[in-house]
Structure formats: structure tokens, C-alpha cells
Amino acid sequence: MSWTYNDEVMDRYQNPVKNGRMDDCDIKIDEASTTCGDKVVLYIKTNGNKIEDMRWEGEGCILSVVSTDLFCENSIGKDIRSIKEIDDLAFVENFPVKISPGRINCVLLPLRAFRRGAKEK
Amino acid sequence: MISVHGRKEDFPIFNKKINGKDIIYLDSTATTQKPRQVLDAITGYYEGYNANVHRSVYKLADEATEVYEQSRSNVANFIGAKDNEIIFTRNTTESLNLLSFTIGDSLRRGDRILITSMEHHSNILPWTRLEDRGVIVDYAGFDEEGHLDIGDLESKLKRETKIVSVTHQSNVLGTINPIDEIGKIVKENGSIFIIDAAQSIPHMPFRVRDEYDFVAFSGHKMLGPMGIGVLYGKYEQLDKMPPFNRGGEMIKDVDFHSVIFEDPPIKFEAGTPNVEGAVGLSAAIDYLKVIGMEEVRRHEKHLTSITLKGMEDLKSVTYYGPRNVEDRGGVIAFNVKDKTNVKRNLEKNNVKLDRLYHSHDIATFLDERNVYVRSGHHCAEPLMRSLGLSGTARASYYVYNGEDDVKIFLKSLGELDVQR
Ligand SMILES: Cc1ncc(COP(=O)(O)O)c(C=O)c1O
């Protein structure tokens, strides 16, 4: 069986690459899950409808932190619309480890925040 | 007797393997597994007695009514109540809502309801709904170890306090509240005393006393099926109350614009009841009676005691609630310190916080070792806020758990303790 907290996940949890605030962002999205206590802020810098950079700040479980960090990194250079259109299932399948159904919301946190808060120009 | 291994042999679900391994079920606070005796009673009901109750005059219907009413007697007898003081509901939540929509609805602006900060949402929301009409809900607090602050409760008990509703055992802290002492104080004040016994009646001897006006509990938390719950109400109280739901079964006489209701408890059981549920709960009570509730309590105290000791040896593990097992049930909420070298910029003002693993991460980590614990806020968000937490993991025990479960649980926790 595969372990959720494998090296890839834990390495990113401990050394996230897109963590930290961004003062000159164009879009700022506050996302909180009251049931989990997760709180994430996405900072997005855009050029037209393209993502130039994305960073995050916040607190959450290992899965939401890792998913958010990966999301920020993978979104760079992409179109706002194409990100919003990513299918939930595809997004979860793309996560480096297999997720139990009860934890899918953790992984989807950044995508949902983005869909809600990233407006096209 | 319950051996140190627990009584798994009576519970068919424990024949199941997941990933080729036994399941270590530590979430009986949420719901319990069912023994063969209960499953047989339910199929036995459908194979031998099924008909609608209290309605028809033929023999099979008489038998169905008889097994339903026998189940009621068995529940009454189990807690020292009279048969007509037992109302079958869906669960604790519905029992408490029944009270909110009957006696709660008779309260007026300025009346007060006193509960505690360690209640489950189902003993909070039925009362806070009355705030819209100007009723005030007060909360008695608890101390650092999770003991209810009786002084605080007394000081919040006012002349206007019409209802006091308290959990007998916290589903998070495990704290067993001194309901007899509280009942006395409440009765001196002339208030109605309600007990949420969802976590106590399944796990310890319980007899209703004169101070208790109402007691709510759930069948599924005491080896019975889901969808059957109980509200005990003192008969003189039930007799004064208006009905909750209206419809079939609960009437003596209906005319176009008038109705005479049945006497309690039938007055509160509108519509076709959950007969299979009542029969299953009755079988669960028979099962528990054979073991003896003192024995159930003794066994769980033992498992709790070795768990707390084991946790105290794990440096990164913190548990909540009373340290003395006499004051608590077999529910252990805990957190694990995250000792990973996280290079994240999360700390407010760069102050390094003592970071905890998220409770869902603890639960998933244990899940991968087939150890099933609950995580999150356990339907007790005000309690979590009082503790300054957004969640905890929680392990809980019942008659089928044994020392072997505790050992595997602690060993798995130990692996988390040393991870990275
Ligand atoms: C203390 C307490 N009260 C009430 C409830 C609600 O029980 P039910 O969901 O069966 O209505 C629970 C269940 O978790 C509980 O632990």
C-alpha cells in the first residue's frame, strides 16, 4: 500500500517553495474551513488573465498545505479560466499520493479558493 | 466478564480484514459495533412479527405491538423508569429537540437556559434557537483538567433559569459530571433538569432519580441499531407537555377541527415507529445486562488507564480531560506535537509556536495502520474554542476493545512520535 505521508509529501510540507506573503499581489483570496480550522490566504500576481506568480500563507493539515503549495507552483504561466476549469477528480488524482475519500476536501482547498476568488478581467 | 481481549467474538464486523489486517475500531463514541444477538433480533423481528403496531386487530399486529412494548419495558427497567416514561425517538438529538419544541417553546423573553461549555452541538443548538425570542442561554465553564466548574454553574443559576441541560459524560474530555450534585442544586432553584446521557448510559450503571426530569440517549451508541433513541421524561412532566409531531398513532379521538391526544408516551410517538430499532435496542440492553454495567465500566476504566499511562510516556502526545480515570470515561481526546522541521512562515510576529499535527493527519496516519480514531471538533465547537484548539484526535473504547487494541494504538502513535 502507499503511504500518504511519503517523502515527497513530507518534504514539501517541511520545505514549501511558495509559502510567504506577497505585498504587490493583484488578487488576494482568504479561505477558511471552519470545520477543520484551516486558514489559507492565496496571493496572486497576474498579467492579463495569466498567472505570473502565486504564493500562500496560512495554517492547515499536511494535505492542504502540500496541495496549496503545489497548486501555487503549478499555476504559474496558466490562464485563470483553465485553472478554474480543472475537474475536482482530476485535481485529486494529480496529487502525489492516493487520498482517502474523507480527505479529499483537504486537497481541494486551494482549487476551491481559487475558483471562488480569482476573477477574470 | 470481559476478558482483557474484549468481546470481539460476538461482533461479526471484526471478522472483516482491511488490507489483510484486523481493524482496530476506536470510535465507539461516534457509534458502536453491533453484536450478533442484536443483528439476529432485528431479522427475527421481520421474520416473525412484522406488522404495524397499535393499529390493527389481527394476531400478527398484536404480536408486533407486544414486542414493541416489551422493548419499551426493557429500556425502562434498564434505567429504573416506568414504562410510560419512555419515549422512542430517532436519537439523542431528536430527544433534545423534542424538548426544545415543547417545553422550550413555552419560555418567554428574559427566561434563561443554563448549559455547559462542554456540550455536544445537539445539546446547544436546540436551546440557542430560542434566543430569537429573547431567551438567554448561559454556559457553565470547566477548569484546566476538564472538570465542570460547579461554582460557576451555581453562580449562573438564576431565578429566571427555567431549564438546565447538562451532559453526563463529555464526548471529548471524557469528564463524568456529578449529575446528582447538580440535580440537587437545580431542583432547589426550581428549574427543569435535563441530562444528555448519550455517552453515559452505554458505559456505566445508570438509574433515574427524582431530580432528573428528562434523560436523552441513543441506541446506536450502546450496541443497538441506528435510528432509535430514547427520551426518558418524568410522567408528570410528560403529561403537562404538548405533543411534538402530530399525526397517526398519537391520538385518542380526531374530529374535523379538534383532537384529543393519547396519553404519554404514545402522545409523543406520531406515525409508524421504528419497531425493528426498538427490538434491536432491547436486544442490546439484554446483551449489556448479561455482562453487567459495572463490568463494562471496570473494563473501560482499565483500558483508559493503560492508554493514559502510555500517552504520558510519549513526549509529543498531549491528552485532554481528567487525569483520574474515576472522573472520566473511555474517551480520550489527544493531539500530537509536530516536531518536523517546518520552514514555514506561519508564526505570528515570528514567534515560534508549539505546532500540533492537524487532527486529520493524525487520524490518516493511524488509518494507514488500521487504527480508526475520530478527528476534528467532535460536534463540540464551543468546547474546542474553550480549549483554544481547532480540533483533536479522539480514541474511545467499548466492550469489544481489549488491551491488544490499546497496544497497537500506542505503538502506532509512537511511530508518529518519532517520525522525522
Ligand atoms: C454527548 C453527546 N450528546 C449527543 C450526541 C448526539 O447523538 P446522536 O447523533 O445519536 O443524536 C452525541 C453523539 O455524538 C454525544 O456524544
XYZ file of C-alpha atoms and ligand atoms in Angstrom:
557
model
C 0.000 0.000 0.000
C 1.051 3.554 -0.496
C 1.636 5.800 2.469
C 0.011 9.197 2.475
C 2.887 10.823 4.267
C 5.665 9.685 1.978
C 8.925 11.569 1.480
C 7.627 13.708 -1.357
C 4.680 14.929 0.708
C 6.648 15.420 3.885
C 9.496 17.206 2.107
C 7.141 19.735 0.672
C 5.335 20.089 3.992
C 8.602 20.939 5.657
C 10.074 22.967 2.836
C 7.260 24.563 0.905
C 8.515 26.603 -2.045
C 5.681 29.113 -2.455
C 4.986 29.949 1.156
C 5.056 33.548 2.324
C 3.134 36.720 1.725
C 3.258 38.821 -1.444
C 2.777 42.545 -0.948
C 2.308 43.559 -4.577
C -0.280 40.938 -5.495
C -3.243 41.678 -7.788
C -5.636 39.206 -6.176
C -5.794 38.121 -2.550
C -8.109 35.277 -1.551
C -8.877 34.398 2.066
C -10.048 30.857 2.541
C -11.020 29.322 5.849
C -12.531 25.961 6.621
C -14.240 26.389 9.959
C -14.809 22.683 10.359
C -11.092 21.932 10.025
C -9.626 25.129 11.365
C -7.627 25.549 8.148
C -6.860 29.106 7.122
C -5.156 29.872 3.853
C -4.504 33.116 2.005
C -3.640 32.962 -1.700
C -1.670 35.857 -3.204
C -1.853 36.052 -6.974
C 0.058 38.228 -9.369
C -1.467 38.384 -12.828
C -0.605 39.625 -16.253
C -3.917 39.965 -18.039
C -5.594 36.649 -17.335
C -2.291 34.795 -16.920
C -0.878 33.838 -13.543
C 2.531 35.398 -13.154
C 3.114 34.257 -9.619
C 1.177 32.740 -6.761
C 2.115 32.370 -3.097
C 0.267 31.366 0.029
C 0.252 31.900 3.727
C -1.673 30.097 6.409
C -2.157 27.061 8.533
C -3.693 23.710 7.747
C -3.240 19.987 7.689
C -0.355 18.380 5.852
C -2.529 17.596 2.829
C -3.973 21.087 2.450
C -0.576 22.714 2.941
C 1.117 20.466 0.395
C -1.758 20.770 -2.052
C -1.753 24.562 -1.749
C 1.983 24.797 -2.235
C 1.849 22.545 -5.312
C -1.113 24.491 -6.646
C 0.769 27.786 -6.406
C 3.768 26.347 -8.184
C 1.799 24.574 -10.911
C -0.439 27.519 -11.672
C 2.319 29.827 -12.818
C 2.038 30.623 -16.520
C -1.508 29.287 -16.746
C -4.714 31.024 -17.628
C -7.203 31.840 -14.847
C -10.001 30.155 -16.746
C -8.080 26.956 -17.459
C -7.303 26.590 -13.763
C -10.891 27.215 -12.740
C -11.989 24.512 -15.141
C -9.817 21.796 -13.640
C -12.091 18.943 -12.642
C -12.135 18.052 -8.913
C -11.451 14.411 -9.567
C -8.571 15.132 -11.934
C -7.099 17.532 -9.402
C -7.196 14.924 -6.641
C -5.770 12.261 -8.948
C -2.891 14.557 -9.746
C -1.924 14.803 -6.090
C 1.298 12.855 -5.476
C -0.325 10.292 -3.157
C -3.626 8.453 -3.086
C -6.160 10.170 -0.851
C -8.944 8.539 1.165
C -12.415 9.930 0.381
C -12.620 11.580 3.792
C -9.600 13.761 2.999
C -10.496 14.958 -0.487
C -11.652 18.336 0.791
C -8.202 18.960 2.245
C -6.616 18.536 -1.175
C -9.297 20.581 -2.934
C -8.914 23.577 -0.620
C -6.696 25.727 -2.887
C -8.668 24.951 -6.055
C -11.956 25.882 -4.396
C -10.471 29.075 -3.000
C -9.161 29.984 -6.433
C -12.458 29.308 -8.180
C -14.286 31.465 -5.689
C -11.858 34.367 -5.592
C -9.963 34.623 -8.902
C -11.934 36.856 -11.246
C -11.062 37.153 -14.920
C -10.527 40.605 -16.305
C -16.981 -10.799 32.429
C -14.969 -9.054 29.794
C -11.523 -10.503 29.296
C -8.544 -8.244 28.678
C -9.000 -9.013 24.973
C -12.541 -7.634 24.827
C -15.559 -9.453 23.388
C -14.802 -9.268 19.675
C -16.067 -12.807 19.046
C -19.682 -11.623 19.413
C -19.270 -8.900 16.791
C -19.298 -10.142 13.180
C -17.684 -6.973 11.842
C -14.415 -7.930 13.486
C -14.107 -10.866 11.095
C -13.501 -8.274 8.429
C -9.960 -7.517 7.377
C -8.846 -4.344 5.705
C -5.562 -4.540 3.809
C -5.290 -8.049 5.173
C -5.221 -6.889 8.771
C -7.632 -6.730 11.703
C -9.457 -3.489 12.229
C -8.790 -1.607 15.446
C -12.049 0.264 15.986
C -11.570 3.132 18.430
C -14.579 5.297 17.617
C -17.391 3.960 19.766
C -18.192 7.465 20.958
C -19.428 8.170 17.425
C -21.221 4.855 17.066
C -20.762 1.309 18.318
C -20.489 -2.011 16.525
C -23.351 -4.486 16.857
C -23.215 -7.968 18.372
C -24.702 -10.989 16.592
C -27.502 -11.026 19.212
C -28.728 -7.600 18.068
C -28.497 -8.454 14.370
C -30.432 -11.684 14.997
C -33.127 -9.858 16.955
C -33.675 -7.473 14.048
C -34.011 -10.194 11.415
C -36.022 -12.205 13.945
C -38.478 -9.351 14.190
C -39.018 -9.184 10.426
C -39.157 -12.940 10.063
C -41.526 -13.492 12.947
C -43.579 -10.462 13.904
C -43.637 -7.655 11.367
C -46.888 -5.678 11.204
C -47.797 -2.119 12.049
C -48.169 -1.543 15.769
C -51.032 -0.090 17.811
C -53.344 -0.152 14.796
C -54.798 -3.392 13.655
C -56.786 -6.033 15.485
C -55.398 -9.222 13.974
C -52.979 -11.554 15.762
C -49.759 -10.662 13.972
C -50.315 -6.980 14.730
C -50.894 -7.870 18.381
C -47.579 -9.676 18.436
C -45.763 -6.789 16.810
C -47.283 -4.387 19.336
C -46.293 -6.723 22.118
C -42.618 -6.951 21.108
C -42.525 -3.176 20.666
C -43.998 -2.554 24.101
C -41.773 -5.237 25.655
C -38.796 -3.364 24.243
C -40.052 -0.217 25.915
C -40.337 -2.066 29.240
C -36.842 -3.398 28.861
C -35.463 0.107 28.325
C -37.479 1.411 31.295
C -36.244 -1.377 33.512
C -32.626 -0.805 32.420
C -32.626 2.752 33.785
C -35.127 2.318 36.627
C -38.015 4.163 34.977
C -41.679 3.355 34.430
C -42.776 2.066 31.016
C -44.917 5.109 30.272
C -41.963 7.413 30.872
C -40.000 6.041 27.889
C -40.488 7.756 24.524
C -38.856 6.242 21.484
C -37.202 8.827 19.234
C -34.600 8.625 16.472
C -31.623 9.566 18.621
C -30.379 11.873 21.382
C -30.579 14.815 19.028
C -34.264 14.244 18.366
C -34.945 13.663 22.066
C -33.428 17.049 22.908
C -35.203 18.762 20.021
C -38.485 17.295 21.217
C -37.868 19.113 24.500
C -36.886 22.336 22.762
C -40.047 22.397 20.638
C -42.327 21.625 23.607
C -41.083 22.989 26.937
C -38.562 25.245 25.194
C -41.318 26.875 23.186
C -43.173 27.747 26.369
C -40.339 30.011 27.557
C -40.638 33.788 27.358
C -38.366 36.765 26.830
C -35.934 37.039 29.735
C -36.172 33.364 30.724
C -32.808 31.632 30.880
C -31.436 28.224 29.976
C -28.210 27.006 31.540
C -25.966 24.518 29.749
C -22.197 23.930 29.902
C -19.246 24.727 27.648
C -18.614 21.017 27.121
C -21.878 20.187 25.355
C -22.293 18.408 22.039
C -23.955 20.611 19.403
C -27.128 18.603 19.902
C -27.410 19.965 23.449
C -26.604 23.525 22.312
C -28.500 24.235 19.113
C -31.963 23.162 20.377
C -31.524 25.828 23.096
C -29.863 28.661 21.197
C -32.737 28.566 18.682
C -34.826 30.070 21.487
C -32.576 33.145 21.653
C -34.598 34.581 18.772
C -37.498 35.018 21.136
C -35.392 36.672 23.836
C -34.458 33.596 25.870
C -30.912 33.807 27.279
C -28.575 30.822 27.111
C -25.808 30.697 29.736
C -22.785 28.390 29.744
C -21.109 26.988 32.852
C -17.366 26.616 32.285
C -14.814 23.957 33.174
C -11.351 24.003 34.695
C -7.979 23.185 33.119
C -8.359 19.447 33.597
C -11.867 19.494 32.149
C -13.862 19.265 35.384
C -17.114 21.170 35.290
C -16.861 24.326 37.416
C -19.768 23.768 39.828
C -19.218 27.199 41.410
C -19.622 28.792 38.012
C -22.733 26.721 37.369
C -24.228 27.788 40.702
C -23.482 31.441 40.047
C -25.164 31.265 36.641
C -28.232 29.546 38.011
C -30.673 32.447 38.302
C -34.278 32.886 39.302
C -35.076 33.185 35.589
C -33.280 29.905 34.753
C -36.103 27.631 33.703
C -34.086 24.800 32.184
C -30.695 23.300 32.997
C -29.388 20.792 30.470
C -26.072 19.082 31.108
C -24.114 16.272 29.523
C -23.483 13.381 31.889
C -20.243 12.491 30.148
C -18.380 14.721 27.722
C -17.834 13.152 24.304
C -14.467 14.928 24.064
C -12.953 15.391 27.513
C -14.482 12.194 28.828
C -15.382 14.076 32.012
C -18.155 12.447 34.024
C -20.196 15.258 35.530
C -21.643 14.926 39.051
C -25.274 14.969 37.921
C -26.666 14.100 41.334
C -24.962 17.078 42.938
C -26.019 19.295 40.017
C -29.561 17.910 40.141
C -29.917 18.908 43.777
C -28.793 22.469 43.097
C -31.059 22.696 40.058
C -34.080 21.413 41.942
C -33.501 23.851 44.809
C -33.765 26.525 42.157
C -36.984 25.036 40.819
C -35.609 24.556 37.291
C -36.216 21.656 34.935
C -33.210 19.309 34.847
C -32.293 17.592 31.573
C -29.451 15.120 31.168
C -27.719 14.293 27.895
C -26.791 10.709 28.694
C -25.667 9.741 25.171
C -22.184 8.907 26.473
C -23.020 7.650 29.949
C -25.906 5.177 29.785
C -23.977 2.985 27.293
C -20.943 2.825 29.558
C -21.906 2.781 33.251
C -24.688 1.873 35.662
C -27.458 4.474 35.468
C -30.711 4.814 37.414
C -33.075 7.751 37.030
C -33.588 9.772 40.189
C -36.203 12.160 41.383
C -34.104 15.181 40.414
C -33.932 14.123 36.765
C -36.812 15.457 34.704
C -35.572 14.255 31.327
C -32.802 11.972 30.090
C -31.813 11.604 26.424
C -29.753 8.821 24.839
C -29.151 6.948 21.557
C -29.470 3.249 20.794
C -26.640 3.206 18.263
C -24.109 4.256 20.912
C -24.952 1.234 23.075
C -24.691 -1.674 20.597
C -28.200 -1.080 19.233
C -29.125 -0.118 15.678
C -29.094 3.385 14.240
C -32.342 5.332 14.122
C -33.633 4.503 17.580
C -33.193 6.818 20.539
C -34.843 7.369 23.869
C -36.239 10.241 25.838
C -36.994 9.467 29.443
C -39.404 12.002 30.945
C -40.911 12.101 34.392
C -44.572 11.238 33.828
C -45.935 14.363 35.490
C -43.802 16.440 33.134
C -44.788 14.481 30.022
C -48.432 14.731 30.944
C -48.258 18.555 31.003
C -46.414 18.871 27.689
C -47.930 19.470 24.283
C -47.087 16.886 21.614
C -44.071 17.306 19.322
C -45.057 15.757 15.984
C -48.692 15.203 15.109
C -50.296 12.504 13.002
C -51.196 8.849 13.239
C -50.923 6.791 16.387
C -50.753 9.616 18.908
C -54.467 10.427 19.184
C -57.476 9.162 21.105
C -60.026 10.969 19.004
C -59.912 13.245 15.974
C -62.721 15.368 14.613
C -62.612 17.829 11.720
C -61.292 20.646 13.854
C -60.426 19.105 17.190
C -58.277 16.351 18.612
C -57.785 14.521 21.883
C -54.230 13.253 22.228
C -53.170 9.883 23.571
C -51.507 9.708 26.975
C -47.707 9.697 27.198
C -45.600 8.133 25.855
C -47.709 7.473 22.730
C -48.627 11.173 22.582
C -45.014 11.782 21.561
C -44.714 8.973 19.022
C -46.580 10.207 15.969
C -46.509 7.960 12.927
C -45.256 4.423 12.457
C -42.436 3.911 14.943
C -39.081 2.242 14.416
C -40.093 -1.168 15.730
C -37.016 -3.004 14.448
C -34.955 -0.332 16.186
C -36.752 -0.774 19.486
C -36.365 -4.547 19.243
C -32.671 -4.190 18.382
C -32.083 -1.783 21.247
C -33.831 -4.153 23.612
C -31.529 -6.969 22.470
C -28.540 -4.682 23.012
C -29.740 -3.998 26.549
C -30.085 -7.736 27.169
C -26.527 -8.186 25.930
C -25.222 -5.422 28.215
C -27.197 -6.762 31.176
C -25.555 -10.165 30.857
C -22.139 -8.502 31.075
C -23.274 -6.076 33.773
C -22.778 -2.333 33.556
C -20.311 -2.315 36.478
C -18.203 -4.714 34.459
C -18.449 -2.536 31.337
C -17.283 0.441 33.369
C -14.476 -1.537 35.019
C -13.183 -2.771 31.660
C -13.223 0.674 30.069
C -11.537 2.204 33.112
C -8.763 -0.343 32.762
C -8.254 0.363 29.046
C -8.347 4.103 29.685
C -5.857 3.854 32.467
C -3.262 1.962 30.374
C -3.874 4.366 27.490
C -3.275 7.467 29.595
C -0.148 5.917 31.051
C 1.114 5.021 27.581
C 0.421 8.505 26.301
C 2.260 10.065 29.205
C 5.354 8.160 28.044
C 5.115 9.639 24.547
C 6.668 13.070 24.785
C 4.855 14.687 21.910
C 1.383 13.459 22.873
C -0.993 15.588 24.947
C -4.361 14.282 26.084
C -7.270 16.305 27.407
C -9.673 15.800 30.265
C -9.288 14.485 33.808
C -6.161 12.505 34.724
C -8.010 10.392 37.247
C -9.889 7.571 35.493
C -12.537 7.646 38.225
C -13.619 11.031 36.884
C -13.711 10.142 33.224
C -14.991 7.624 30.726
C -13.152 5.723 27.996
C -12.982 8.667 25.607
C -9.532 10.123 25.085
C -9.067 13.252 23.011
C -5.455 13.981 22.199
C -3.053 15.868 19.999
C 0.476 15.216 18.807
C 3.172 17.846 18.578
C 4.583 18.265 15.105
C 8.323 18.041 15.567
C 9.096 18.162 11.880
C 11.436 20.921 10.903
C 8.828 23.032 9.175
C 10.282 26.020 7.396
C 7.110 27.894 7.006
C 6.395 31.440 7.660
C 3.253 30.978 9.668
C 4.185 32.191 13.095
C 2.599 35.408 14.110
C 5.280 38.060 14.657
C 7.891 35.369 14.117
C 7.192 33.805 17.494
C 7.730 30.080 17.168
C 4.519 28.355 18.182
C 4.294 24.865 19.552
C 2.842 23.388 16.411
C 0.463 20.453 16.587
C -0.216 17.985 13.836
C -3.622 18.594 12.361
C -6.016 16.056 13.888
C -6.983 14.749 10.425
C -3.328 13.999 9.748
C -3.113 12.020 12.975
C -6.269 10.105 12.010
C -4.991 9.365 8.488
C -1.608 8.277 9.838
C -3.378 5.861 12.207
C -5.848 4.816 9.494
C -2.922 3.550 7.441
C -2.158 1.262 10.372
C -5.827 0.158 10.547
C -6.367 2.109 13.763
C -9.619 4.035 13.452
C -9.917 7.183 15.511
C -12.091 10.232 15.094
C -10.652 13.663 14.342
C -11.940 17.215 14.143
C -14.117 19.183 16.518
C -16.390 16.259 17.530
C -19.556 18.362 17.168
C -18.420 20.456 20.114
C -17.010 23.654 18.606
C -17.622 25.849 21.675
C -15.683 23.303 23.719
C -12.820 23.356 21.194
C -12.788 27.138 21.377
C -12.590 26.967 25.182
C -9.548 24.712 24.793
C -8.044 27.053 22.204
C -7.952 24.262 19.613
C -9.471 23.741 16.201
C -9.613 20.002 16.716
C -8.237 16.893 18.342
C -7.920 13.245 17.528
C -10.020 11.005 19.750
C -9.899 7.344 20.693
C -12.743 5.664 22.541
C -13.409 2.192 23.868
C -16.212 -0.255 24.376
C -16.796 -3.863 25.374
C -15.145 -5.291 22.257
C -11.876 -3.436 22.686
C -9.028 -5.072 24.516
C -5.511 -4.466 25.713
C -4.267 -5.630 22.303
C -6.080 -2.717 20.662
C -4.557 -0.288 23.123
C -1.110 -1.734 22.458
C -1.376 -1.376 18.693
C -2.819 2.114 19.070
C 0.012 3.257 21.330
C 2.631 1.622 19.127
C 1.253 3.436 16.074
C 1.180 6.707 17.979
C 4.776 6.035 18.930
C 5.672 5.817 15.233
C 4.165 9.241 14.714
C 6.053 10.456 17.745
C 9.416 9.608 16.167
C 8.577 10.345 12.507
C 11.294 12.606 11.138
C -22.699 13.815 24.410
C -23.468 13.606 23.152
N -24.673 14.132 23.018
C -25.415 13.956 21.926
C -24.947 13.246 20.853
C -25.804 13.106 19.632
O -26.166 11.796 19.449
P -26.983 11.368 18.130
O -26.131 11.754 16.970
O -27.143 9.911 18.284
O -28.257 12.125 18.175
C -23.684 12.690 20.921
C -23.143 11.944 19.760
O -22.024 12.024 19.377
C -22.928 12.873 22.093
O -21.702 12.353 22.192
